[in-house]
mmCIF file with all atom_site columns, C-alpha atoms in Angstrom:
data_model
loop_
_atom_site.group_PDB
_atom_site.id
_atom_site.type_symbol
_atom_site.label_atom_id
_atom_site.label_alt_id
_atom_site.label_comp_id
_atom_site.label_asym_id
_atom_site.label_entity_id
_atom_site.label_seq_id
_atom_site.pdbx_PDB_ins_code
_atom_site.Cartn_x
_atom_site.Cartn_y
_atom_site.Cartn_z
_atom_site.occupancy
_atom_site.B_iso_or_equiv
_atom_site.pdbx_formal_charge
_atom_site.auth_seq_id
_atom_site.auth_comp_id
_atom_site.auth_asym_id
_atom_site.auth_atom_id
_atom_site.pdbx_PDB_model_num
ATOM 1   C CA . UNK A 1 1   ? 0.000   0.000  0.000    1.00 0.00 ? 1   UNK A CA 1
ATOM 2   C CA . UNK A 1 2   ? 2.829   2.319  0.881    1.00 0.00 ? 2   UNK A CA 1
ATOM 3   C CA . UNK A 1 3   ? 4.488   1.575  -2.448   1.00 0.00 ? 3   UNK A CA 1
ATOM 4   C CA . UNK A 1 4   ? 1.315   2.572  -4.295   1.00 0.00 ? 4   UNK A CA 1
ATOM 5   C CA . UNK A 1 5   ? 1.132   5.882  -2.459   1.00 0.00 ? 5   UNK A CA 1
ATOM 6   C CA . UNK A 1 6   ? 4.807   6.532  -3.211   1.00 0.00 ? 6   UNK A CA 1
ATOM 7   C CA . UNK A 1 7   ? 4.147   5.881  -6.924   1.00 0.00 ? 7   UNK A CA 1
ATOM 8   C CA . UNK A 1 8   ? 1.224   8.345  -6.953   1.00 0.00 ? 8   UNK A CA 1
ATOM 9   C CA . UNK A 1 9   ? 3.388   11.001 -5.288   1.00 0.00 ? 9   UNK A CA 1
ATOM 10  C CA . UNK A 1 10  ? 6.030   10.526 -7.984   1.00 0.00 ? 10  UNK A CA 1
ATOM 11  C CA . UNK A 1 11  ? 3.458   10.906 -10.805  1.00 0.00 ? 11  UNK A CA 1
ATOM 12  C CA . UNK A 1 12  ? 1.977   14.015 -9.165   1.00 0.00 ? 12  UNK A CA 1
ATOM 13  C CA . UNK A 1 13  ? 5.412   15.559 -8.801   1.00 0.00 ? 13  UNK A CA 1
ATOM 14  C CA . UNK A 1 14  ? 6.203   14.930 -12.444  1.00 0.00 ? 14  UNK A CA 1
ATOM 15  C CA . UNK A 1 15  ? 2.886   16.559 -13.430  1.00 0.00 ? 15  UNK A CA 1
ATOM 16  C CA . UNK A 1 16  ? 3.639   19.651 -11.330  1.00 0.00 ? 16  UNK A CA 1
ATOM 17  C CA . UNK A 1 17  ? 7.081   19.972 -12.912  1.00 0.00 ? 17  UNK A CA 1
ATOM 18  C CA . UNK A 1 18  ? 5.585   19.760 -16.424  1.00 0.00 ? 18  UNK A CA 1
ATOM 19  C CA . UNK A 1 19  ? 2.954   22.407 -15.648  1.00 0.00 ? 19  UNK A CA 1
ATOM 20  C CA . UNK A 1 20  ? 5.646   24.767 -14.322  1.00 0.00 ? 20  UNK A CA 1
ATOM 21  C CA . UNK A 1 21  ? 7.937   24.137 -17.293  1.00 0.00 ? 21  UNK A CA 1
ATOM 22  C CA . UNK A 1 22  ? 5.318   24.402 -20.059  1.00 0.00 ? 22  UNK A CA 1
ATOM 23  C CA . UNK A 1 23  ? 2.810   26.966 -18.794  1.00 0.00 ? 23  UNK A CA 1
ATOM 24  C CA . UNK A 1 24  ? 3.810   28.979 -15.725  1.00 0.00 ? 24  UNK A CA 1
ATOM 25  C CA . UNK A 1 25  ? 7.427   29.708 -16.718  1.00 0.00 ? 25  UNK A CA 1
ATOM 26  C CA . UNK A 1 26  ? 6.667   30.781 -20.353  1.00 0.00 ? 26  UNK A CA 1
ATOM 27  C CA . UNK A 1 27  ? 3.839   32.989 -19.112  1.00 0.00 ? 27  UNK A CA 1
ATOM 28  C CA . UNK A 1 28  ? 6.153   34.678 -16.638  1.00 0.00 ? 28  UNK A CA 1
ATOM 29  C CA . UNK A 1 29  ? 8.797   35.372 -19.284  1.00 0.00 ? 29  UNK A CA 1
ATOM 30  C CA . UNK A 1 30  ? 6.303   36.584 -21.934  1.00 0.00 ? 30  UNK A CA 1
ATOM 31  C CA . UNK A 1 31  ? 6.745   33.567 -24.119  1.00 0.00 ? 31  UNK A CA 1
ATOM 32  C CA . UNK A 1 32  ? 3.738   31.924 -25.809  1.00 0.00 ? 32  UNK A CA 1
ATOM 33  C CA . UNK A 1 33  ? 3.099   28.416 -24.705  1.00 0.00 ? 33  UNK A CA 1
ATOM 34  C CA . UNK A 1 34  ? 3.135   25.732 -27.336  1.00 0.00 ? 34  UNK A CA 1
ATOM 35  C CA . UNK A 1 35  ? 5.515   24.468 -29.919  1.00 0.00 ? 35  UNK A CA 1
ATOM 36  C CA . UNK A 1 36  ? 6.298   27.818 -31.616  1.00 0.00 ? 36  UNK A CA 1
ATOM 37  C CA . UNK A 1 37  ? 9.626   29.406 -30.525  1.00 0.00 ? 37  UNK A CA 1
ATOM 38  C CA . UNK A 1 38  ? 10.664  33.058 -30.963  1.00 0.00 ? 38  UNK A CA 1
ATOM 39  C CA . UNK A 1 39  ? 12.728  33.573 -34.078  1.00 0.00 ? 39  UNK A CA 1
ATOM 40  C CA . UNK A 1 40  ? 11.110  30.670 -35.890  1.00 0.00 ? 40  UNK A CA 1
ATOM 41  C CA . UNK A 1 41  ? 8.546   30.970 -38.667  1.00 0.00 ? 41  UNK A CA 1
ATOM 42  C CA . UNK A 1 42  ? 5.137   32.043 -37.524  1.00 0.00 ? 42  UNK A CA 1
ATOM 43  C CA . UNK A 1 43  ? 2.514   29.363 -37.710  1.00 0.00 ? 43  UNK A CA 1
ATOM 44  C CA . UNK A 1 44  ? 0.267   29.637 -40.707  1.00 0.00 ? 44  UNK A CA 1
ATOM 45  C CA . UNK A 1 45  ? -3.488  29.418 -40.432  1.00 0.00 ? 45  UNK A CA 1
ATOM 46  C CA . UNK A 1 46  ? -5.472  28.186 -43.382  1.00 0.00 ? 46  UNK A CA 1
ATOM 47  C CA . UNK A 1 47  ? -8.742  30.116 -43.368  1.00 0.00 ? 47  UNK A CA 1
ATOM 48  C CA . UNK A 1 48  ? -12.025 28.511 -44.211  1.00 0.00 ? 48  UNK A CA 1
ATOM 49  C CA . UNK A 1 49  ? -13.210 29.040 -47.822  1.00 0.00 ? 49  UNK A CA 1
ATOM 50  C CA . UNK A 1 50  ? -14.974 32.330 -48.288  1.00 0.00 ? 50  UNK A CA 1
ATOM 51  C CA . UNK A 1 51  ? -17.062 32.769 -51.430  1.00 0.00 ? 51  UNK A CA 1
ATOM 52  C CA . UNK A 1 52  ? -15.895 35.645 -53.558  1.00 0.00 ? 52  UNK A CA 1
ATOM 53  C CA . UNK A 1 53  ? -18.462 37.635 -55.576  1.00 0.00 ? 53  UNK A CA 1
ATOM 54  C CA . UNK A 1 54  ? -17.511 37.772 -59.218  1.00 0.00 ? 54  UNK A CA 1
ATOM 55  C CA . UNK A 1 55  ? -19.750 40.177 -61.129  1.00 0.00 ? 55  UNK A CA 1
ATOM 56  C CA . UNK A 1 56  ? -21.328 38.567 -64.143  1.00 0.00 ? 56  UNK A CA 1
ATOM 57  C CA . UNK A 1 57  ? -20.539 39.685 -67.623  1.00 0.00 ? 57  UNK A CA 1
ATOM 58  C CA . UNK A 1 58  ? -23.166 42.223 -68.702  1.00 0.00 ? 58  UNK A CA 1
ATOM 59  C CA . UNK A 1 59  ? -25.275 41.020 -71.621  1.00 0.00 ? 59  UNK A CA 1
ATOM 60  C CA . UNK A 1 60  ? -24.055 42.177 -74.956  1.00 0.00 ? 60  UNK A CA 1
ATOM 61  C CA . UNK A 1 61  ? -26.136 44.898 -76.557  1.00 0.00 ? 61  UNK A CA 1
ATOM 62  C CA . UNK A 1 62  ? -27.948 43.332 -79.521  1.00 0.00 ? 62  UNK A CA 1
ATOM 63  C CA . UNK A 1 63  ? -26.980 44.832 -82.812  1.00 0.00 ? 63  UNK A CA 1
ATOM 64  C CA . UNK A 1 64  ? -29.875 46.098 -84.923  1.00 0.00 ? 64  UNK A CA 1
ATOM 65  C CA . UNK A 1 65  ? -30.698 43.918 -87.881  1.00 0.00 ? 65  UNK A CA 1
ATOM 66  C CA . UNK A 1 66  ? -29.679 45.800 -90.998  1.00 0.00 ? 66  UNK A CA 1
ATOM 67  C CA . UNK A 1 67  ? -32.463 46.434 -93.479  1.00 0.00 ? 67  UNK A CA 1
ATOM 68  C CA . UNK A 1 68  ? -31.486 44.854 -96.786  1.00 0.00 ? 68  UNK A CA 1
ATOM 69  C CA . UNK A 1 69  ? -31.147 47.226 -99.679  1.00 0.00 ? 69  UNK A CA 1
ATOM 70  C CA . UNK A 1 70  ? -33.957 46.933 -102.178 1.00 0.00 ? 70  UNK A CA 1
ATOM 71  C CA . UNK A 1 71  ? -32.703 45.691 -105.535 1.00 0.00 ? 71  UNK A CA 1
ATOM 72  C CA . UNK A 1 72  ? -35.637 47.208 -107.432 1.00 0.00 ? 72  UNK A CA 1
ATOM 73  C CA . UNK A 1 73  ? -37.346 43.851 -108.094 1.00 0.00 ? 73  UNK A CA 1
ATOM 74  C CA . UNK A 1 74  ? -40.923 43.281 -106.838 1.00 0.00 ? 74  UNK A CA 1
ATOM 75  C CA . UNK A 1 75  ? -41.196 40.995 -103.828 1.00 0.00 ? 75  UNK A CA 1
ATOM 76  C CA . UNK A 1 76  ? -43.979 38.456 -103.671 1.00 0.00 ? 76  UNK A CA 1
ATOM 77  C CA . UNK A 1 77  ? -45.943 38.405 -100.417 1.00 0.00 ? 77  UNK A CA 1
ATOM 78  C CA . UNK A 1 78  ? -47.262 34.953 -99.535  1.00 0.00 ? 78  UNK A CA 1
ATOM 79  C CA . UNK A 1 79  ? -50.232 33.892 -97.439  1.00 0.00 ? 79  UNK A CA 1
ATOM 80  C CA . UNK A 1 80  ? -50.161 32.517 -93.882  1.00 0.00 ? 80  UNK A CA 1
ATOM 81  C CA . UNK A 1 81  ? -52.557 30.918 -91.431  1.00 0.00 ? 81  UNK A CA 1
ATOM 82  C CA . UNK A 1 82  ? -54.866 33.700 -90.126  1.00 0.00 ? 82  UNK A CA 1
ATOM 83  C CA . UNK A 1 83  ? -54.360 32.306 -86.618  1.00 0.00 ? 83  UNK A CA 1
ATOM 84  C CA . UNK A 1 84  ? -50.876 33.827 -86.804  1.00 0.00 ? 84  UNK A CA 1
ATOM 85  C CA . UNK A 1 85  ? -52.503 37.168 -86.056  1.00 0.00 ? 85  UNK A CA 1
ATOM 86  C CA . UNK A 1 86  ? -55.236 35.724 -83.780  1.00 0.00 ? 86  UNK A CA 1
ATOM 87  C CA . UNK A 1 87  ? -57.855 36.164 -86.496  1.00 0.00 ? 87  UNK A CA 1
ATOM 88  C CA . UNK A 1 88  ? -60.836 33.819 -86.660  1.00 0.00 ? 88  UNK A CA 1
ATOM 89  C CA . UNK A 1 89  ? -63.059 33.244 -89.658  1.00 0.00 ? 89  UNK A CA 1
ATOM 90  C CA . UNK A 1 90  ? -66.084 34.225 -87.572  1.00 0.00 ? 90  UNK A CA 1
ATOM 91  C CA . UNK A 1 91  ? -64.739 37.693 -86.800  1.00 0.00 ? 91  UNK A CA 1
ATOM 92  C CA . UNK A 1 92  ? -66.936 40.412 -88.276  1.00 0.00 ? 92  UNK A CA 1
ATOM 93  C CA . UNK A 1 93  ? -65.216 42.556 -90.859  1.00 0.00 ? 93  UNK A CA 1
ATOM 94  C CA . UNK A 1 94  ? -65.635 46.240 -91.462  1.00 0.00 ? 94  UNK A CA 1
ATOM 95  C CA . UNK A 1 95  ? -67.379 47.259 -94.653  1.00 0.00 ? 95  UNK A CA 1
ATOM 96  C CA . UNK A 1 96  ? -65.787 50.548 -95.572  1.00 0.00 ? 96  UNK A CA 1
ATOM 97  C CA . UNK A 1 97  ? -65.264 51.932 -99.034  1.00 0.00 ? 97  UNK A CA 1
ATOM 98  C CA . UNK A 1 98  ? -62.480 54.452 -99.247  1.00 0.00 ? 98  UNK A CA 1
ATOM 99  C CA . UNK A 1 99  ? -62.851 57.614 -101.239 1.00 0.00 ? 99  UNK A CA 1
ATOM 100 C CA . UNK A 1 100 ? -60.794 58.115 -104.331 1.00 0.00 ? 100 UNK A CA 1
ATOM 101 C CA . UNK A 1 101 ? -57.273 59.154 -103.301 1.00 0.00 ? 101 UNK A CA 1
ATOM 102 C CA . UNK A 1 102 ? -55.430 61.741 -105.305 1.00 0.00 ? 102 UNK A CA 1
ATOM 103 C CA . UNK A 1 103 ? -52.035 61.178 -106.828 1.00 0.00 ? 103 UNK A CA 1
ATOM 104 C CA . UNK A 1 104 ? -49.237 62.223 -104.501 1.00 0.00 ? 104 UNK A CA 1
ATOM 105 C CA . UNK A 1 105 ? -47.867 65.611 -105.552 1.00 0.00 ? 105 UNK A CA 1
ATOM 106 C CA . UNK A 1 106 ? -44.560 65.600 -107.375 1.00 0.00 ? 106 UNK A CA 1
ATOM 107 C CA . UNK A 1 107 ? -44.702 61.861 -108.178 1.00 0.00 ? 107 UNK A CA 1
ATOM 108 C CA . UNK A 1 108 ? -43.956 61.221 -111.845 1.00 0.00 ? 108 UNK A CA 1
ATOM 109 C CA . UNK A 1 109 ? -43.688 57.427 -111.784 1.00 0.00 ? 109 UNK A CA 1
ATOM 110 C CA . UNK A 1 110 ? -44.475 54.596 -109.395 1.00 0.00 ? 110 UNK A CA 1
ATOM 111 C CA . UNK A 1 111 ? -42.551 51.312 -109.330 1.00 0.00 ? 111 UNK A CA 1
ATOM 112 C CA . UNK A 1 112 ? -43.748 48.017 -107.872 1.00 0.00 ? 112 UNK A CA 1
ATOM 113 C CA . UNK A 1 113 ? -42.091 47.100 -104.580 1.00 0.00 ? 113 UNK A CA 1
ATOM 114 C CA . UNK A 1 114 ? -44.117 43.973 -103.670 1.00 0.00 ? 114 UNK A CA 1
ATOM 115 C CA . UNK A 1 115 ? -47.081 41.983 -104.980 1.00 0.00 ? 115 UNK A CA 1
ATOM 116 C CA . UNK A 1 116 ? -49.930 39.841 -103.656 1.00 0.00 ? 116 UNK A CA 1
ATOM 117 C CA . UNK A 1 117 ? -51.512 37.354 -106.062 1.00 0.00 ? 117 UNK A CA 1
ATOM 118 C CA . UNK A 1 118 ? -54.513 35.153 -105.422 1.00 0.00 ? 118 UNK A CA 1
ATOM 119 C CA . UNK A 1 119 ? -58.124 34.267 -106.048 1.00 0.00 ? 119 UNK A CA 1
ATOM 120 C CA . UNK A 1 120 ? -59.507 33.273 -102.668 1.00 0.00 ? 120 UNK A CA 1
ATOM 121 C CA . UNK A 1 121 ? -59.736 34.876 -99.257  1.00 0.00 ? 121 UNK A CA 1
ATOM 122 C CA . UNK A 1 122 ? -56.590 34.793 -97.141  1.00 0.00 ? 122 UNK A CA 1
ATOM 123 C CA . UNK A 1 123 ? -54.181 36.570 -94.826  1.00 0.00 ? 123 UNK A CA 1
ATOM 124 C CA . UNK A 1 124 ? -50.733 37.529 -96.078  1.00 0.00 ? 124 UNK A CA 1
ATOM 125 C CA . UNK A 1 125 ? -47.391 37.473 -94.360  1.00 0.00 ? 125 UNK A CA 1
ATOM 126 C CA . UNK A 1 126 ? -45.837 40.661 -93.023  1.00 0.00 ? 126 UNK A CA 1
ATOM 127 C CA . UNK A 1 127 ? -44.147 43.076 -95.373  1.00 0.00 ? 127 UNK A CA 1
ATOM 128 C CA . UNK A 1 128 ? -42.027 46.017 -94.265  1.00 0.00 ? 128 UNK A CA 1
ATOM 129 C CA . UNK A 1 129 ? -42.349 49.254 -96.225  1.00 0.00 ? 129 UNK A CA 1
ATOM 130 C CA . UNK A 1 130 ? -38.985 51.011 -95.720  1.00 0.00 ? 130 UNK A CA 1
ATOM 131 C CA . UNK A 1 131 ? -40.169 54.234 -97.344  1.00 0.00 ? 131 UNK A CA 1
ATOM 132 C CA . UNK A 1 132 ? -42.243 57.166 -96.033  1.00 0.00 ? 132 UNK A CA 1
ATOM 133 C CA . UNK A 1 133 ? -44.764 57.050 -98.911  1.00 0.00 ? 133 UNK A CA 1
ATOM 134 C CA . UNK A 1 134 ? -46.360 54.177 -100.792 1.00 0.00 ? 134 UNK A CA 1
ATOM 135 C CA . UNK A 1 135 ? -49.575 53.162 -102.475 1.00 0.00 ? 135 UNK A CA 1
ATOM 136 C CA . UNK A 1 136 ? -51.655 50.039 -103.055 1.00 0.00 ? 136 UNK A CA 1
ATOM 137 C CA . UNK A 1 137 ? -52.764 49.402 -106.642 1.00 0.00 ? 137 UNK A CA 1
ATOM 138 C CA . UNK A 1 138 ? -55.702 46.960 -106.761 1.00 0.00 ? 138 UNK A CA 1
ATOM 139 C CA . UNK A 1 139 ? -56.802 47.764 -110.326 1.00 0.00 ? 139 UNK A CA 1
ATOM 140 C CA . UNK A 1 140 ? -56.089 44.211 -111.499 1.00 0.00 ? 140 UNK A CA 1
ATOM 141 C CA . UNK A 1 141 ? -58.980 42.663 -109.574 1.00 0.00 ? 141 UNK A CA 1
ATOM 142 C CA . UNK A 1 142 ? -61.089 40.593 -111.953 1.00 0.00 ? 142 UNK A CA 1
ATOM 143 C CA . UNK A 1 143 ? -64.713 39.659 -111.077 1.00 0.00 ? 143 UNK A CA 1
ATOM 144 C CA . UNK A 1 144 ? -66.155 36.285 -112.048 1.00 0.00 ? 144 UNK A CA 1
ATOM 145 C CA . UNK A 1 145 ? -69.591 37.790 -112.822 1.00 0.00 ? 145 UNK A CA 1
ATOM 146 C CA . UNK A 1 146 ? -71.508 41.070 -112.667 1.00 0.00 ? 146 UNK A CA 1
ATOM 147 C CA . UNK A 1 147 ? -74.072 40.025 -110.055 1.00 0.00 ? 147 UNK A CA 1
ATOM 148 C CA . UNK A 1 148 ? -72.403 39.442 -106.699 1.00 0.00 ? 148 UNK A CA 1
ATOM 149 C CA . UNK A 1 149 ? -68.637 40.027 -106.877 1.00 0.00 ? 149 UNK A CA 1
ATOM 150 C CA . UNK A 1 150 ? -67.048 41.440 -103.762 1.00 0.00 ? 150 UNK A CA 1
ATOM 151 C CA . UNK A 1 151 ? -63.462 42.238 -102.881 1.00 0.00 ? 151 UNK A CA 1
ATOM 152 C CA . UNK A 1 152 ? -62.381 43.454 -99.434  1.00 0.00 ? 152 UNK A CA 1
ATOM 153 C CA . UNK A 1 153 ? -58.790 44.229 -98.476  1.00 0.00 ? 153 UNK A CA 1
ATOM 154 C CA . UNK A 1 154 ? -57.889 45.264 -94.945  1.00 0.00 ? 154 UNK A CA 1
ATOM 155 C CA . UNK A 1 155 ? -54.471 46.858 -94.504  1.00 0.00 ? 155 UNK A CA 1
ATOM 156 C CA . UNK A 1 156 ? -53.386 45.943 -90.983  1.00 0.00 ? 156 UNK A CA 1
ATOM 157 C CA . UNK A 1 157 ? -50.717 47.364 -88.690  1.00 0.00 ? 157 UNK A CA 1
ATOM 158 C CA . UNK A 1 158 ? -48.449 44.408 -87.869  1.00 0.00 ? 158 UNK A CA 1
ATOM 159 C CA . UNK A 1 159 ? -47.371 46.016 -84.589  1.00 0.00 ? 159 UNK A CA 1
ATOM 160 C CA . UNK A 1 160 ? -50.954 46.671 -83.463  1.00 0.00 ? 160 UNK A CA 1
ATOM 161 C CA . UNK A 1 161 ? -53.428 43.992 -84.608  1.00 0.00 ? 161 UNK A CA 1
ATOM 162 C CA . UNK A 1 162 ? -56.344 46.178 -83.451  1.00 0.00 ? 162 UNK A CA 1
ATOM 163 C CA . UNK A 1 163 ? -55.458 48.963 -85.857  1.00 0.00 ? 163 UNK A CA 1
ATOM 164 C CA . UNK A 1 164 ? -57.042 48.965 -89.305  1.00 0.00 ? 164 UNK A CA 1
ATOM 165 C CA . UNK A 1 165 ? -54.767 51.215 -91.343  1.00 0.00 ? 165 UNK A CA 1
ATOM 166 C CA . UNK A 1 166 ? -57.269 51.226 -94.202  1.00 0.00 ? 166 UNK A CA 1
ATOM 167 C CA . UNK A 1 167 ? -60.075 49.060 -95.556  1.00 0.00 ? 167 UNK A CA 1
ATOM 168 C CA . UNK A 1 168 ? -60.791 48.869 -99.275  1.00 0.00 ? 168 UNK A CA 1
ATOM 169 C CA . UNK A 1 169 ? -64.048 47.338 -100.497 1.00 0.00 ? 169 UNK A CA 1
ATOM 170 C CA . UNK A 1 170 ? -65.274 46.754 -104.047 1.00 0.00 ? 170 UNK A CA 1
ATOM 171 C CA . UNK A 1 171 ? -68.880 45.683 -104.661 1.00 0.00 ? 171 UNK A CA 1
ATOM 172 C CA . UNK A 1 172 ? -70.860 44.878 -107.806 1.00 0.00 ? 172 UNK A CA 1
ATOM 173 C CA . UNK A 1 173 ? -71.580 48.579 -108.421 1.00 0.00 ? 173 UNK A CA 1
ATOM 174 C CA . UNK A 1 174 ? -67.866 49.416 -108.322 1.00 0.00 ? 174 UNK A CA 1
ATOM 175 C CA . UNK A 1 175 ? -67.048 46.752 -110.896 1.00 0.00 ? 175 UNK A CA 1
ATOM 176 C CA . UNK A 1 176 ? -69.887 47.846 -113.185 1.00 0.00 ? 176 UNK A CA 1
ATOM 177 C CA . UNK A 1 177 ? -68.751 51.498 -113.014 1.00 0.00 ? 177 UNK A CA 1
ATOM 178 C CA . UNK A 1 178 ? -65.397 50.685 -114.617 1.00 0.00 ? 178 UNK A CA 1
ATOM 179 C CA . UNK A 1 179 ? -66.477 47.823 -116.877 1.00 0.00 ? 179 UNK A CA 1
ATOM 180 C CA . UNK A 1 180 ? -64.872 48.323 -120.276 1.00 0.00 ? 180 UNK A CA 1
ATOM 181 C CA . UNK A 1 181 ? -62.849 51.288 -118.932 1.00 0.00 ? 181 UNK A CA 1
ATOM 182 C CA . UNK A 1 182 ? -59.404 49.912 -118.011 1.00 0.00 ? 182 UNK A CA 1
ATOM 183 C CA . UNK A 1 183 ? -57.792 53.357 -117.940 1.00 0.00 ? 183 UNK A CA 1
ATOM 184 C CA . UNK A 1 184 ? -60.386 54.613 -115.462 1.00 0.00 ? 184 UNK A CA 1
ATOM 185 C CA . UNK A 1 185 ? -59.812 51.565 -113.295 1.00 0.00 ? 185 UNK A CA 1
ATOM 186 C CA . UNK A 1 186 ? -56.036 52.093 -113.283 1.00 0.00 ? 186 UNK A CA 1
ATOM 187 C CA . UNK A 1 187 ? -56.533 55.726 -112.326 1.00 0.00 ? 187 UNK A CA 1
ATOM 188 C CA . UNK A 1 188 ? -59.088 55.236 -109.562 1.00 0.00 ? 188 UNK A CA 1
ATOM 189 C CA . UNK A 1 189 ? -58.365 51.865 -107.994 1.00 0.00 ? 189 UNK A CA 1
ATOM 190 C CA . UNK A 1 190 ? -55.273 52.941 -106.098 1.00 0.00 ? 190 UNK A CA 1
ATOM 191 C CA . UNK A 1 191 ? -54.888 54.032 -102.492 1.00 0.00 ? 191 UNK A CA 1
ATOM 192 C CA . UNK A 1 192 ? -51.998 56.205 -101.314 1.00 0.00 ? 192 UNK A CA 1
ATOM 193 C CA . UNK A 1 193 ? -50.516 55.919 -97.816  1.00 0.00 ? 193 UNK A CA 1
ATOM 194 C CA . UNK A 1 194 ? -48.655 58.849 -96.297  1.00 0.00 ? 194 UNK A CA 1
ATOM 195 C CA . UNK A 1 195 ? -46.946 56.701 -93.724  1.00 0.00 ? 195 UNK A CA 1
ATOM 196 C CA . UNK A 1 196 ? -44.210 54.168 -93.948  1.00 0.00 ? 196 UNK A CA 1
ATOM 197 C CA . UNK A 1 197 ? -41.097 52.725 -92.322  1.00 0.00 ? 197 UNK A CA 1
ATOM 198 C CA . UNK A 1 198 ? -43.539 50.231 -90.883  1.00 0.00 ? 198 UNK A CA 1
ATOM 199 C CA . UNK A 1 199 ? -44.701 46.597 -91.018  1.00 0.00 ? 199 UNK A CA 1
ATOM 200 C CA . UNK A 1 200 ? -48.066 45.645 -92.534  1.00 0.00 ? 200 UNK A CA 1
ATOM 201 C CA . UNK A 1 201 ? -50.083 42.609 -93.531  1.00 0.00 ? 201 UNK A CA 1
ATOM 202 C CA . UNK A 1 202 ? -53.269 42.241 -95.562  1.00 0.00 ? 202 UNK A CA 1
ATOM 203 C CA . UNK A 1 203 ? -56.508 40.411 -94.796  1.00 0.00 ? 203 UNK A CA 1
ATOM 204 C CA . UNK A 1 204 ? -58.329 39.701 -98.052  1.00 0.00 ? 204 UNK A CA 1
ATOM 205 C CA . UNK A 1 205 ? -61.930 38.531 -98.484  1.00 0.00 ? 205 UNK A CA 1
ATOM 206 C CA . UNK A 1 206 ? -62.942 37.623 -102.020 1.00 0.00 ? 206 UNK A CA 1
ATOM 207 C CA . UNK A 1 207 ? -66.285 36.453 -103.395 1.00 0.00 ? 207 UNK A CA 1
ATOM 208 C CA . UNK A 1 208 ? -66.854 35.615 -107.046 1.00 0.00 ? 208 UNK A CA 1
ATOM 209 C CA . UNK A 1 209 ? -63.406 36.915 -107.971 1.00 0.00 ? 209 UNK A CA 1
ATOM 210 C CA . UNK A 1 210 ? -61.455 35.204 -110.736 1.00 0.00 ? 210 UNK A CA 1
ATOM 211 C CA . UNK A 1 211 ? -58.110 36.671 -109.684 1.00 0.00 ? 211 UNK A CA 1
ATOM 212 C CA . UNK A 1 212 ? -56.506 39.656 -108.020 1.00 0.00 ? 212 UNK A CA 1
ATOM 213 C CA . UNK A 1 213 ? -53.031 41.089 -108.433 1.00 0.00 ? 213 UNK A CA 1
ATOM 214 C CA . UNK A 1 214 ? -52.212 43.694 -105.799 1.00 0.00 ? 214 UNK A CA 1
ATOM 215 C CA . UNK A 1 215 ? -49.170 45.895 -106.224 1.00 0.00 ? 215 UNK A CA 1
ATOM 216 C CA . UNK A 1 216 ? -47.430 47.805 -103.444 1.00 0.00 ? 216 UNK A CA 1
ATOM 217 C CA . UNK A 1 217 ? -45.773 50.702 -105.232 1.00 0.00 ? 217 UNK A CA 1
ATOM 218 C CA . UNK A 1 218 ? -43.301 53.413 -104.238 1.00 0.00 ? 218 UNK A CA 1
ATOM 219 C CA . UNK A 1 219 ? -42.026 56.504 -106.059 1.00 0.00 ? 219 UNK A CA 1
ATOM 220 C CA . UNK A 1 220 ? -39.296 55.705 -108.537 1.00 0.00 ? 220 UNK A CA 1
ATOM 221 C CA . UNK A 1 221 ? -37.009 58.259 -106.866 1.00 0.00 ? 221 UNK A CA 1
ATOM 222 C CA . UNK A 1 222 ? -36.681 55.959 -103.839 1.00 0.00 ? 222 UNK A CA 1
ATOM 223 C CA . UNK A 1 223 ? -34.685 53.458 -105.891 1.00 0.00 ? 223 UNK A CA 1
ATOM 224 C CA . UNK A 1 224 ? -31.757 55.855 -105.994 1.00 0.00 ? 224 UNK A CA 1
ATOM 225 C CA . UNK A 1 225 ? -31.994 56.842 -102.309 1.00 0.00 ? 225 UNK A CA 1
#
């Protein structure tokens, strides 16, 4: 028993000596406890990962699509599904006959920029008129008979489907008035638009019409501009 107590006293003494040597003495002399010694390299601390904000690359400014230069040849405008413009066959259509437009002042000659050819009702694709003045020539509309022909062309604003730019309607009386008078038809069955640099499409309703050939025309001077 005495030997066991002596052994415990020895272990306790060793522990006291270690505490004095490693903690109390360095603290008294201003030294930091631990394995680092003055004059040696400072211990390095690896910090935890910190996310760094990297600003995203701002989106590139889209370049405007260049408008192709007109080569002077008429462009054919095709037909599309009316649902493209949210038009249904049941929608009621305006019945408006435009008054005879006068020839634009200073215009000596008109050239055909685009055409629409057909026989039946339909809705065309979009055409851009890159000029400030243009006209629609519908003089080549041929009726199938003299009793009930009807031709209705609605010029629509492609950027605002609720806007009717103009509505042109030809009934039996209009066809009879120019029957046998082709020159009168060419002079009167045109409609001039004093607006442009815009996108349009056409909604056409035809009844008892053999064929129609619509011409979008612009002043000849625009070809050199």
